[in-house]
Short mmCIF file of C-alpha atoms and ligand atoms in Angstrom, two decimals:
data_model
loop_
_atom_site.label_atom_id
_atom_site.label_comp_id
_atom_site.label_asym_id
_atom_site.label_seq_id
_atom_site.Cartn_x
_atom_site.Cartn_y
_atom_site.Cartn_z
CA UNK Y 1 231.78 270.29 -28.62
CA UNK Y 2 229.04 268.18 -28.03
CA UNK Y 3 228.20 267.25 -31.35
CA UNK Y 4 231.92 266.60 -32.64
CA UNK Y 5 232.25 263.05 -33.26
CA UNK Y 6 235.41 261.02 -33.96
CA UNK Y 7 236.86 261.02 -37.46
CA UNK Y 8 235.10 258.01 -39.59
CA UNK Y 9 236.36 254.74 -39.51
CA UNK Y 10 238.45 255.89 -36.31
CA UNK Y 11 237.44 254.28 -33.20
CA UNK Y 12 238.15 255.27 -29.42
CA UNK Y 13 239.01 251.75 -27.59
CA UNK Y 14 237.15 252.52 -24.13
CA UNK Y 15 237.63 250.98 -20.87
CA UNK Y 16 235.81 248.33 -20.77
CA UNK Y 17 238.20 247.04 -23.63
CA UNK Y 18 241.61 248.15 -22.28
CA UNK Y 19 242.17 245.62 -20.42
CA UNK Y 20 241.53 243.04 -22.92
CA UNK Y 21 244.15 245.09 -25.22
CA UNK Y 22 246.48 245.03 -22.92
CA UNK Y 23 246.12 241.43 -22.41
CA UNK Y 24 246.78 240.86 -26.26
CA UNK Y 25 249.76 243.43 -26.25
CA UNK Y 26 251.24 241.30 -23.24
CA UNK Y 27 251.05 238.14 -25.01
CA UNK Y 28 252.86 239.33 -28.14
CA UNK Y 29 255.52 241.23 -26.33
CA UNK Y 30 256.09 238.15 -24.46
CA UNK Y 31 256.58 236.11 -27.57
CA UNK Y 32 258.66 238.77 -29.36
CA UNK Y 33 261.30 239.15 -25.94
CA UNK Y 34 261.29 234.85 -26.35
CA UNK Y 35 262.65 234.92 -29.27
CA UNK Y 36 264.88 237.90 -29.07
CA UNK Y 37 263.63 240.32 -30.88
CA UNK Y 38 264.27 244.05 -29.74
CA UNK Y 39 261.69 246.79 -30.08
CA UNK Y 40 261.32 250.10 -32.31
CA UNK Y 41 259.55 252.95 -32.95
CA UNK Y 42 259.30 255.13 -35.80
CA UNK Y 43 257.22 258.48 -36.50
CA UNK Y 44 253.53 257.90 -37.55
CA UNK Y 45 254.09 260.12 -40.63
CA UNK Y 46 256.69 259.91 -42.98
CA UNK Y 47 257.56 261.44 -46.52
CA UNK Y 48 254.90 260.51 -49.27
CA UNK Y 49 257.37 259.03 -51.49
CA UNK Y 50 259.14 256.85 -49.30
CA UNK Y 51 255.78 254.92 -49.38
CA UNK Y 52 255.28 255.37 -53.35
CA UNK Y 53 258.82 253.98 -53.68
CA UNK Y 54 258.56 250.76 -51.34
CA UNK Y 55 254.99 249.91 -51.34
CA UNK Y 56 255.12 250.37 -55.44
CA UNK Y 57 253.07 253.16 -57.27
CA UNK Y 58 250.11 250.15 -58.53
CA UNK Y 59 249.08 248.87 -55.31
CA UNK Y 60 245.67 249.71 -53.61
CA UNK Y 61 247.71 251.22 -50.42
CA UNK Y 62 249.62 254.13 -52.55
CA UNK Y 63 246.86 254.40 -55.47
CA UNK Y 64 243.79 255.35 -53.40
CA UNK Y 65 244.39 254.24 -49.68
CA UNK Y 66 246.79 256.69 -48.51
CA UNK Y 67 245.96 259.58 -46.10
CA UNK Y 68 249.09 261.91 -47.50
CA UNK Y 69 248.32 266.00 -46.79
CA UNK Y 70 251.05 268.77 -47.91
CA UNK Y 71 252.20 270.11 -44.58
CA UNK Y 72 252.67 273.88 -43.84
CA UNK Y 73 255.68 274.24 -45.78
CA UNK Y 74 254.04 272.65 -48.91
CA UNK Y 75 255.85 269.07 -48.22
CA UNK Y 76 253.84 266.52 -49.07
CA UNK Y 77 254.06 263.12 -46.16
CA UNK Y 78 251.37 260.29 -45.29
CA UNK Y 79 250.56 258.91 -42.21
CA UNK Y 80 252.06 255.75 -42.06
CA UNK Y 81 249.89 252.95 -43.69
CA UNK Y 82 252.01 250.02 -42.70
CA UNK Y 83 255.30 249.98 -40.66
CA UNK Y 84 257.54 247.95 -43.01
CA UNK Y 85 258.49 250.75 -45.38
CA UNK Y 86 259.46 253.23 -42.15
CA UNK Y 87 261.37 250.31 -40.49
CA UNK Y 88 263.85 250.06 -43.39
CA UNK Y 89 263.92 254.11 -43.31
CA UNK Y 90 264.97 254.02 -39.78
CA UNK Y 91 267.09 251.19 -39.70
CA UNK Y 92 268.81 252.31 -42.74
CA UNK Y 93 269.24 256.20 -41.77
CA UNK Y 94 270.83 254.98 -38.06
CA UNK Y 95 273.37 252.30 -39.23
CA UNK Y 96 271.41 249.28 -37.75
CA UNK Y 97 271.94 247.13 -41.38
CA UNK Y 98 275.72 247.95 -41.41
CA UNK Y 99 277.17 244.33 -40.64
CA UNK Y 100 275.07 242.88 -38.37
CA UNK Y 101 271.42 241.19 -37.95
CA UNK Y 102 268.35 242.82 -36.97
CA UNK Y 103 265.86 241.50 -35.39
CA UNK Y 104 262.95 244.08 -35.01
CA UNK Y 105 259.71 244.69 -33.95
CA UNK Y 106 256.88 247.61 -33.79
CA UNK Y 107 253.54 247.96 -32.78
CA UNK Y 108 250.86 251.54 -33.35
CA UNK Y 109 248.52 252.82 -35.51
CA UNK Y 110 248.69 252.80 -39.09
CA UNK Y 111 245.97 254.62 -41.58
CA UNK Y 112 244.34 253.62 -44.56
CA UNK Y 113 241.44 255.48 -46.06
CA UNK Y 114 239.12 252.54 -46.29
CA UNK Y 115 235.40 251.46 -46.87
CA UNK Y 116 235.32 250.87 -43.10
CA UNK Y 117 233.58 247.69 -41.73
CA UNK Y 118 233.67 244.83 -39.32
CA UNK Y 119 237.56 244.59 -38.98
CA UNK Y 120 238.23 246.68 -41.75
CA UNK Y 121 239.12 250.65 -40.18
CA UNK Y 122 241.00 253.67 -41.58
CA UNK Y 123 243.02 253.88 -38.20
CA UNK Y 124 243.64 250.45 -37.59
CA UNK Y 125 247.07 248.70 -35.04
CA UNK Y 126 249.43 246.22 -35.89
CA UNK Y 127 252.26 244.80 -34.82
CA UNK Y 128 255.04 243.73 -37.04
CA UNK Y 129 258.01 241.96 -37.12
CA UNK Y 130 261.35 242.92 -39.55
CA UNK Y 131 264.37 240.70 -39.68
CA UNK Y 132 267.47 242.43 -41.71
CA UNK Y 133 270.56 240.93 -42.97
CA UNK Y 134 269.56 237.04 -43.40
CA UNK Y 135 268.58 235.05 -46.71
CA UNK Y 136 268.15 232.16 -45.57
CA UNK Y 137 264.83 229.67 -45.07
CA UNK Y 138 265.58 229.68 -41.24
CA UNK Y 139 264.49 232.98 -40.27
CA UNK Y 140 261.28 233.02 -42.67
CA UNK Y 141 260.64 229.63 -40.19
CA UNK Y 142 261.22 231.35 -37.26
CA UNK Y 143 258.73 234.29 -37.81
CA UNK Y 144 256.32 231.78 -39.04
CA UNK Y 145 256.76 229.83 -35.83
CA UNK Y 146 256.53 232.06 -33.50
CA UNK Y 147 253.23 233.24 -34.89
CA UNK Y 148 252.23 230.17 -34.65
CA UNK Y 149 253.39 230.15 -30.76
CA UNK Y 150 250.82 233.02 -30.28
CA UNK Y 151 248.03 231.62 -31.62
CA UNK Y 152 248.55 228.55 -29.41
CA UNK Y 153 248.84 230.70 -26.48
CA UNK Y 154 245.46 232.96 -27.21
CA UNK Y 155 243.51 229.81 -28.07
CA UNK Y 156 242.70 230.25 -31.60
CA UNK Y 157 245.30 227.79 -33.18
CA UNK Y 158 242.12 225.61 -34.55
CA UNK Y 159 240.72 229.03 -36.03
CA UNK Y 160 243.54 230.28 -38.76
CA UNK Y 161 245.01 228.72 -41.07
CA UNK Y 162 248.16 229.33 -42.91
CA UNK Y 163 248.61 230.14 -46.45
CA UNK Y 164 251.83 229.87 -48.06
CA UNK Y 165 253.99 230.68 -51.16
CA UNK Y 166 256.40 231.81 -52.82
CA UNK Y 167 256.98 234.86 -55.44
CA UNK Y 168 260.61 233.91 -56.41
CA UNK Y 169 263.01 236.03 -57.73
CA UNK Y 170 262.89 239.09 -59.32
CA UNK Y 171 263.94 238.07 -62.52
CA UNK Y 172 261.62 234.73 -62.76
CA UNK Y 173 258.46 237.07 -61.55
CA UNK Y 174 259.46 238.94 -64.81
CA UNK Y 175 259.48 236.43 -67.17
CA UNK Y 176 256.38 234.70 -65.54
CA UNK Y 177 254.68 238.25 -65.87
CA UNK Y 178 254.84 238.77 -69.33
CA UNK Y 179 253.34 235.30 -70.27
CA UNK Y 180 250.70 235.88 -67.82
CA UNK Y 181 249.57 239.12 -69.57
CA UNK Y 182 249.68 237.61 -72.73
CA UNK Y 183 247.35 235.53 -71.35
CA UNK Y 184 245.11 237.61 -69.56
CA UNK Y 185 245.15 239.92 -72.84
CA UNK Y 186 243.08 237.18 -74.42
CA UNK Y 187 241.23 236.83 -72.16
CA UNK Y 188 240.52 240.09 -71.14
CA UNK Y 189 236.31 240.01 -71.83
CA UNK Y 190 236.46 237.37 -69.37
CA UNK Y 191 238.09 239.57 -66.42
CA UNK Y 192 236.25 241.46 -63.52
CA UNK Y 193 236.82 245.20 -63.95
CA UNK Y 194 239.29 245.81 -61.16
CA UNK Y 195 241.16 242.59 -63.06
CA UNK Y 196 240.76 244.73 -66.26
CA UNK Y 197 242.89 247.77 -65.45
CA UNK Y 198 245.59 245.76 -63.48
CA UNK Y 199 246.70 243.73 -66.34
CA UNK Y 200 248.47 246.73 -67.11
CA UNK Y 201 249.26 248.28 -63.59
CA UNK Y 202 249.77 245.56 -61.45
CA UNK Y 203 249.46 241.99 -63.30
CA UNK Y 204 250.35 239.49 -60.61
CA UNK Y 205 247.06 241.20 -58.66
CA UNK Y 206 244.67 239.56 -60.95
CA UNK Y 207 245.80 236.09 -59.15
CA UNK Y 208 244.41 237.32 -56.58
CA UNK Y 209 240.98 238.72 -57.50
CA UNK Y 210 238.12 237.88 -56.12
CA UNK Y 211 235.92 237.17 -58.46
CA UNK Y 212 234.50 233.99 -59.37
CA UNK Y 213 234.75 233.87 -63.28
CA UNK Y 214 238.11 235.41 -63.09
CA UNK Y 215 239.02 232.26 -60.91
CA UNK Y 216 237.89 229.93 -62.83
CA UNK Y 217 239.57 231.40 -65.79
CA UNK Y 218 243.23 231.82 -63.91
CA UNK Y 219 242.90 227.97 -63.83
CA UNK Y 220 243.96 227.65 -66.97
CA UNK Y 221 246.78 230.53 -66.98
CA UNK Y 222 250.20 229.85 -67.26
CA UNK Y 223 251.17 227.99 -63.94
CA UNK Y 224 254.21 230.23 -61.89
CA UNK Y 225 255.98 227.15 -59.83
CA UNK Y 226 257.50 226.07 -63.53
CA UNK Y 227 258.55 229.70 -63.64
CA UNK Y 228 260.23 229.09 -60.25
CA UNK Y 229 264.55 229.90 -60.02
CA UNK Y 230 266.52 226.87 -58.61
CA UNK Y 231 267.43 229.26 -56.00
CA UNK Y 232 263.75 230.05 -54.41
CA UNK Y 233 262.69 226.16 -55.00
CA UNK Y 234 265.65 225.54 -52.97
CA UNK Y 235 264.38 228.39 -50.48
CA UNK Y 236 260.76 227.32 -50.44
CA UNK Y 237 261.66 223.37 -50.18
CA UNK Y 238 263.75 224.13 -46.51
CA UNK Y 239 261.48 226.44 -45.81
CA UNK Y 240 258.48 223.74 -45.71
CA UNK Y 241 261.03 220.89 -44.11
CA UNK Y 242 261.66 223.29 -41.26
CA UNK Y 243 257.78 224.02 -40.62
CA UNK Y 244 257.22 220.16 -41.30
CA UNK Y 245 259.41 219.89 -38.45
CA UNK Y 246 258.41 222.34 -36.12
CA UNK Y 247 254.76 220.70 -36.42
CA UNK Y 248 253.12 224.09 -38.50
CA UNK Y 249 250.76 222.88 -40.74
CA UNK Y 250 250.47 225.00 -43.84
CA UNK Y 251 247.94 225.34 -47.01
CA UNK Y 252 250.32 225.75 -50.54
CA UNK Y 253 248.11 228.82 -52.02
CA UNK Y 254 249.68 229.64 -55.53
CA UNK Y 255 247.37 232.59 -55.89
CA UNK Y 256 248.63 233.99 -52.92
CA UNK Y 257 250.19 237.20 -53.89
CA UNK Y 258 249.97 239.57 -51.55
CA UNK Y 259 248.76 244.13 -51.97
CA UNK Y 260 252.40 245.67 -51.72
CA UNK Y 261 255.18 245.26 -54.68
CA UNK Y 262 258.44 244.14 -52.20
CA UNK Y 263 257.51 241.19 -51.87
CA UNK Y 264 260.28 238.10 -53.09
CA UNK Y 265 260.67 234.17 -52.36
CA UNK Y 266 258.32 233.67 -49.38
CA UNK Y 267 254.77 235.43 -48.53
CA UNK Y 268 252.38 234.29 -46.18
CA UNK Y 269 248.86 234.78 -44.50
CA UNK Y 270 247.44 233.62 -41.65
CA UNK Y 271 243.47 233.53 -42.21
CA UNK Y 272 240.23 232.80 -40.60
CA UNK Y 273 236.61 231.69 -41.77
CA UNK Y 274 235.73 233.45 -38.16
CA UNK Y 275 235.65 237.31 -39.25
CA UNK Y 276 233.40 237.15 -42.56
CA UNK Y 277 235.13 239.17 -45.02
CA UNK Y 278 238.63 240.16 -43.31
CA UNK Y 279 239.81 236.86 -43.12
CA UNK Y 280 243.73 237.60 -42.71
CA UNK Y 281 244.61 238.40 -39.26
CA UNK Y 282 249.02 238.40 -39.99
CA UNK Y 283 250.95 238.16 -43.29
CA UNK Y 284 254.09 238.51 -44.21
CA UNK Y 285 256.89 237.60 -46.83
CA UNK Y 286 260.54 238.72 -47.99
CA UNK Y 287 261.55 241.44 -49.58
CA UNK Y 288 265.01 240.65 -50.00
CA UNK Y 289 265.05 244.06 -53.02
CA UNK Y 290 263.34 246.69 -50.70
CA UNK Y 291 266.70 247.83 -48.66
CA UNK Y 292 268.87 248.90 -52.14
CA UNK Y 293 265.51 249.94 -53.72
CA UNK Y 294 265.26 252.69 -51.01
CA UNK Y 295 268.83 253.85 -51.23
CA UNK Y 296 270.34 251.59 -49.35
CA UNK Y 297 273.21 248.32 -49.56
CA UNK Y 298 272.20 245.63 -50.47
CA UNK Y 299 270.26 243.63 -47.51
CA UNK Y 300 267.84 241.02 -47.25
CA UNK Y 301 264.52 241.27 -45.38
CA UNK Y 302 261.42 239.40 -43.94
CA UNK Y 303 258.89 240.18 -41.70
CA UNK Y 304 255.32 240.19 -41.04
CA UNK Y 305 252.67 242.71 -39.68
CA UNK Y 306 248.81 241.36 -37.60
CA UNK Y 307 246.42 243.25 -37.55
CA UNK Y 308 245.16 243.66 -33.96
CA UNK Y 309 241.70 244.59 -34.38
CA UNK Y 310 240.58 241.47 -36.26
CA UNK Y 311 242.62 239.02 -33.80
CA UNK Y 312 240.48 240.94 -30.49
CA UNK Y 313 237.37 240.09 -32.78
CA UNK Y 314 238.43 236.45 -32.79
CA UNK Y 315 239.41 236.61 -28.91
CA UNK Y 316 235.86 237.94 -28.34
CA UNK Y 317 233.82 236.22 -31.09
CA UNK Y 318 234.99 233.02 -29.79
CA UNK Y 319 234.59 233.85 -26.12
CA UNK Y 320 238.27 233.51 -25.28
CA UNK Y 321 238.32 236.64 -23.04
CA UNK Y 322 239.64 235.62 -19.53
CA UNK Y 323 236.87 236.67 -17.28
CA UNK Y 324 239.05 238.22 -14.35
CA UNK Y 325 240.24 240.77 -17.66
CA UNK Y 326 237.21 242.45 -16.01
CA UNK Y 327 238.11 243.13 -12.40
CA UNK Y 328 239.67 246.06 -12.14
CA UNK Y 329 240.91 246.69 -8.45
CA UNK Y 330 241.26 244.28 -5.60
CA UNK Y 331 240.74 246.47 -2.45
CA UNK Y 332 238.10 248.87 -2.26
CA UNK Y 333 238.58 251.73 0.87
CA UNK Y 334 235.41 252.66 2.60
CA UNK Y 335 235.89 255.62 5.68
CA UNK Y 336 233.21 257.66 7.65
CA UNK Y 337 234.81 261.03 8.49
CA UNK Y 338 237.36 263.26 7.87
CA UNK Y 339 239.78 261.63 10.51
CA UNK Y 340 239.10 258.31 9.19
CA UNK Y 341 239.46 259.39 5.41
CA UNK Y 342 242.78 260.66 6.48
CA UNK Y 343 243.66 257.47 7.61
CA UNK Y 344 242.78 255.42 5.24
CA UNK Y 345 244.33 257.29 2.22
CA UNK Y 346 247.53 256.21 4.16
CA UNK Y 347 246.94 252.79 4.79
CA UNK Y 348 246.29 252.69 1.00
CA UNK Y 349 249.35 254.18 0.41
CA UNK Y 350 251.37 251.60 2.94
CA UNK Y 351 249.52 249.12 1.13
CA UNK Y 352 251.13 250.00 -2.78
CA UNK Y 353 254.12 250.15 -0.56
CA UNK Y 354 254.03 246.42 0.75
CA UNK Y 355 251.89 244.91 -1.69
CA UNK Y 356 253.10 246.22 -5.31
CA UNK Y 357 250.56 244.03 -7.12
CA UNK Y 358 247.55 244.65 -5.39
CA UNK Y 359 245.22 247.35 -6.68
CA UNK Y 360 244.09 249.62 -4.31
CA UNK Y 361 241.16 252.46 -4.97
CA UNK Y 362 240.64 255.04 -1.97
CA UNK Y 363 237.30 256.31 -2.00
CA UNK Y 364 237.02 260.09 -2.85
CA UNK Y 365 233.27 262.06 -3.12
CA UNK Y 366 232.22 261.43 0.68
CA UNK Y 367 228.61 259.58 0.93
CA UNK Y 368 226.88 257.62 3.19
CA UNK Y 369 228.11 254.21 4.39
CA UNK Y 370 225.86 252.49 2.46
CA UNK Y 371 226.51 254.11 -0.91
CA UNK Y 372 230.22 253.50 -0.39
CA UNK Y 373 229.54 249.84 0.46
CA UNK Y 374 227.49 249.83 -2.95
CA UNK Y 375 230.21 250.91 -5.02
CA UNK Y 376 232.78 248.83 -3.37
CA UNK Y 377 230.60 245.86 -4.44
CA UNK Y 378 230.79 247.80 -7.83
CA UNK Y 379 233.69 248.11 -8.35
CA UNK Y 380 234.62 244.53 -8.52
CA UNK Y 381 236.98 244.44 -5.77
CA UNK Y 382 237.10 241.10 -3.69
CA UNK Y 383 237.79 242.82 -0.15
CA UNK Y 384 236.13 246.42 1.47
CA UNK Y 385 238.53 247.77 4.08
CA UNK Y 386 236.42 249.78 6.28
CA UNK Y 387 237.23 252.84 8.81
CA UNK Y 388 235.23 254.60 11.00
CA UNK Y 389 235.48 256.38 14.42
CA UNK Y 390 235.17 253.17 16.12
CA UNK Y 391 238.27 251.25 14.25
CA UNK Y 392 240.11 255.03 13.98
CA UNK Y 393 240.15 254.69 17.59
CA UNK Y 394 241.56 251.46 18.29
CA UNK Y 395 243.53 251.49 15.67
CA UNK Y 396 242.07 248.65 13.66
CA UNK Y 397 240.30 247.90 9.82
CA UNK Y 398 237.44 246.11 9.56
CA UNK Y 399 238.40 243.45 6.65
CA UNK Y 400 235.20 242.51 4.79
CA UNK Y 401 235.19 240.17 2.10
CA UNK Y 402 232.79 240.91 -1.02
CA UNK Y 403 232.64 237.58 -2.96
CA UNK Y 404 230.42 235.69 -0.37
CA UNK Y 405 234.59 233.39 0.65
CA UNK Y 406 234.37 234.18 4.90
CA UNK Y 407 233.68 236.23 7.41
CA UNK Y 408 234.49 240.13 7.86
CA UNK Y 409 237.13 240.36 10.49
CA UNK Y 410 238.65 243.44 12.33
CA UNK Y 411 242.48 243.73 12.32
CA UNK Y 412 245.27 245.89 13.40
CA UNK Y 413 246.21 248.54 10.87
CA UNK Y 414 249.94 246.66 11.13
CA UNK Y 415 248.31 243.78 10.22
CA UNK Y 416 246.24 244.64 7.47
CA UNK Y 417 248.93 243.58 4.00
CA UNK Y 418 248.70 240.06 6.01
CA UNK Y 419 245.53 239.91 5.96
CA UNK Y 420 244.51 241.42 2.54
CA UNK Y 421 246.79 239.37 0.88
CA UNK Y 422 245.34 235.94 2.44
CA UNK Y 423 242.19 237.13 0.42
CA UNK Y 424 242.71 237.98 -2.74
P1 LIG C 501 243.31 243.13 -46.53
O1 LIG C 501 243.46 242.19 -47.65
O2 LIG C 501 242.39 242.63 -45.46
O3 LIG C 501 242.99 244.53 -46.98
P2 LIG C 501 246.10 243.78 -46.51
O4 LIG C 501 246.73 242.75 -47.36
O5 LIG C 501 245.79 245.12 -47.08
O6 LIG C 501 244.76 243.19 -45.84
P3 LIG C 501 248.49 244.09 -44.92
O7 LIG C 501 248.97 245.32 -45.57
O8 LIG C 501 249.14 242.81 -45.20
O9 LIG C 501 246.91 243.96 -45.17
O10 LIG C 501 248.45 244.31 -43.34
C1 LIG C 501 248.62 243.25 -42.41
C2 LIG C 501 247.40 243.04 -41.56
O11 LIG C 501 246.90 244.28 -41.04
C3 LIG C 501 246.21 242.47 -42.29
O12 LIG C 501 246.33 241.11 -42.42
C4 LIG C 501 245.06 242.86 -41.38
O13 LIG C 501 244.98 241.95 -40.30
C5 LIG C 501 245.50 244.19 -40.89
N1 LIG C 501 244.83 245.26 -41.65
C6 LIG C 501 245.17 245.76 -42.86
N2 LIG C 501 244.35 246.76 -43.22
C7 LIG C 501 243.46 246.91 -42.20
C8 LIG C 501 242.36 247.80 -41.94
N3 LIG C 501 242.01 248.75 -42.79
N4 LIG C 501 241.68 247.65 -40.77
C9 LIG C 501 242.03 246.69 -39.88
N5 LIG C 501 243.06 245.84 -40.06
C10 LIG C 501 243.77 245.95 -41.20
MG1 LIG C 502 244.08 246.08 -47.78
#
């Protein structure tokens, strides 16, 4: 055992970073129950091909990303590597789409076999948002803004920036498609070797290669906005008015086409020059096809995933971690002898009773006075409540503040919630 380590690119989150989880997590459930939004949760493993069908055969997610095993009965199914393609499956399978609205959300693990590196991991979290059963501009604005509410509220509004565009219909992606791979067929010399093969697999991709010649090249491709249906300038046009009124400032990126093939009208990122490399902390977009594509009626859809890990990065990296995240319980219960530790694991308990919020730890293990005083100063709690024969007796705690406030005071056991919560 001792020399089994965790799978690669899979991390343990310890305790020391709990609590700062759990500060992120309360923040975007928060936002999510402001603006209605209801929760789900799906399996985290599905069948392989309900990925290969939504997520599109060409993308880097299906094509070499995908952790998919047979299991013993020779099925082959994938742990989840994003939560949009299960959402529809659930949504679709339980009725949710069937005349009404849905407005969803989801948060776990999802897996990706990855190079892994700084925010990059093959078991990574997100949480996403999925809104089913509206076409319009006004819900792509809401999902945008209330991203934009979270950032605000963690303190990292001045650190992302969002990206914007739109990948308009179905149709005028296929007509712009073919005139870009004429073009990239002349130029195909020019082209990065990723760029190469995807002219064939996955065209729209190149747009968003990283590579500098291939860049500067795309400059001169055929330009996609003159492409554009009346109906998605129409879309993208409200779409900006609303953010322009809502006070979301946004970057127009026409190369911005995001990995996985659903995508119509609207996608989005939210990046950051903070993280190096894995500059996109959220995206999103519509996918107004996906719902019929996987069996079901017609139904429009938008949504967006974050990916957690890069956003506690930014919270840490930019030294936005509240500092009482650390503190982990407010009273600290010292005894000397059996009578006494008797006692005491009582008043603890009348304490949870009166007190709901306060955190109480009862010490266990024995030891002298002085080693239980040490780890009551250890343990970060702001008040020891000390028992020994003396206070046993007369039926009184000693209460003895550890953060240097005032004076240690004795008080009558009945007394104690009164005084503990004065301190803390
Ligand atoms: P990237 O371009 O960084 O690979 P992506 O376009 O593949 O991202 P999406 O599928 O849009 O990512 O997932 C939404 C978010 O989930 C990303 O913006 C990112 O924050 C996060 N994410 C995706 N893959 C990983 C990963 N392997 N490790 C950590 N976070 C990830
Ligand atoms: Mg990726």
């Amino acid at each position: 055992m001792a020399n089994i380590k965790a799978i690669r690119g899979m991390y343990d989150i310890l305790p020391a970073q709990t609590p700062l989880w759990q500060f992120f997590e309360a923040h975007v459930k928060q936002m999510f129950a402001q603006y209605g939004y209801q929760e789900i949760r799906m399996p985290m493993v599905e069948r392989t091909e309900l990925f290969c069908r939504s997520i599109g055969e060409a993308t880097d997610v299906v094509e070499k990303e995908m952790y998919t095993f047979a299991d013993r009965n020779d099925e082959s199914i994938t742990l989840r590597p994003e939560g949009t393609a299960s959402c529809v499956r659930a949504a679709e399978e339980h009725g949710l789409t069937y005349n009404q609205v849905q407005r969803l959300w989801y948060h776990g693990p999802m897996f990706r076999y990855e190079r892994p590196q700084k925010g990059r991991q093959r078991q990574f979290h997100q949480f996403g948002a999925e809104v089913y059963g509206l076409d319009g501009p006004d819900v792509d604005a809401e999902l945008i803004i209330m991203t934009a509410r979270l950032w605000q509220q963690l303190g990292i509004s001045d650190a992302v920036t969002l990206q914007l565009n739109t990948l308009g219909s179905s149709e005028s992606r296929a007509a712009y498609r073919q005139d870009l791979v004429a073009f990239l067929e002349q130029h195909l010399e020019q082209l990065d070797a990723d760029s190469q093969r995807r002219v064939t697999t996955n065209p729209l991709r190149v747009l968003d290669s990283k590579d500098p010649q291939t860049q500067a090249l795309l400059n001169q491709a055929p330009d996609f906005y003159s492409y554009l249906d009346d109906d998605s300038r129409a879309h993208f046009e409200r779409l900006k008015a609303l953010l322009d009124k809502a006070g979301v400032a946004y970057e127009i990126n026409p190369r911005l086409v995001r990995g996985l093939d659903y995508y119509c009208k609207t996608v989005f990122e939210w990046v950051t020059d903070r993280l190096g490399a894995q500059g996109t902390v959220c995206g999103g977009g519509r996918y107004d096809g996906l719902v019929a594509q996987l069996g079901g009626k017609p139904t429009p859809g938008v949504g967006w995933a974050m990916g957690v890990e890069r956003l506690i990065l930014m919270l840490q990296e930019m030294d936005l971690v509240p500092a009482e995240l650390a503190q982990r319980v407010d009273v600290y219960m010292v005894h000397m002898g059996d009578e006494a530790a008797a006692a005491t694991m009582l008043l603890a308990e009348q304490l949870r009773d009166q007190l709901p919020g306060v955190r109480v730890l009862w010490h266990c293990g024995g030891g002298s006075f002085k080693n239980q005083m040490k780890k009551a100063d250890k343990s970060g709690a702001t008040v020891a409540l000390i028992m020994g024969e003396d206070e046993l007796q007369a039926g009184q705690v000693q209460v003895k503040p550890l953060r240097g406030q005032s004076e240690a005071q004795t008080v009558a056991v009945d007394e104690i919630s009164a005084a503990v919560q004065m301190l803390i």
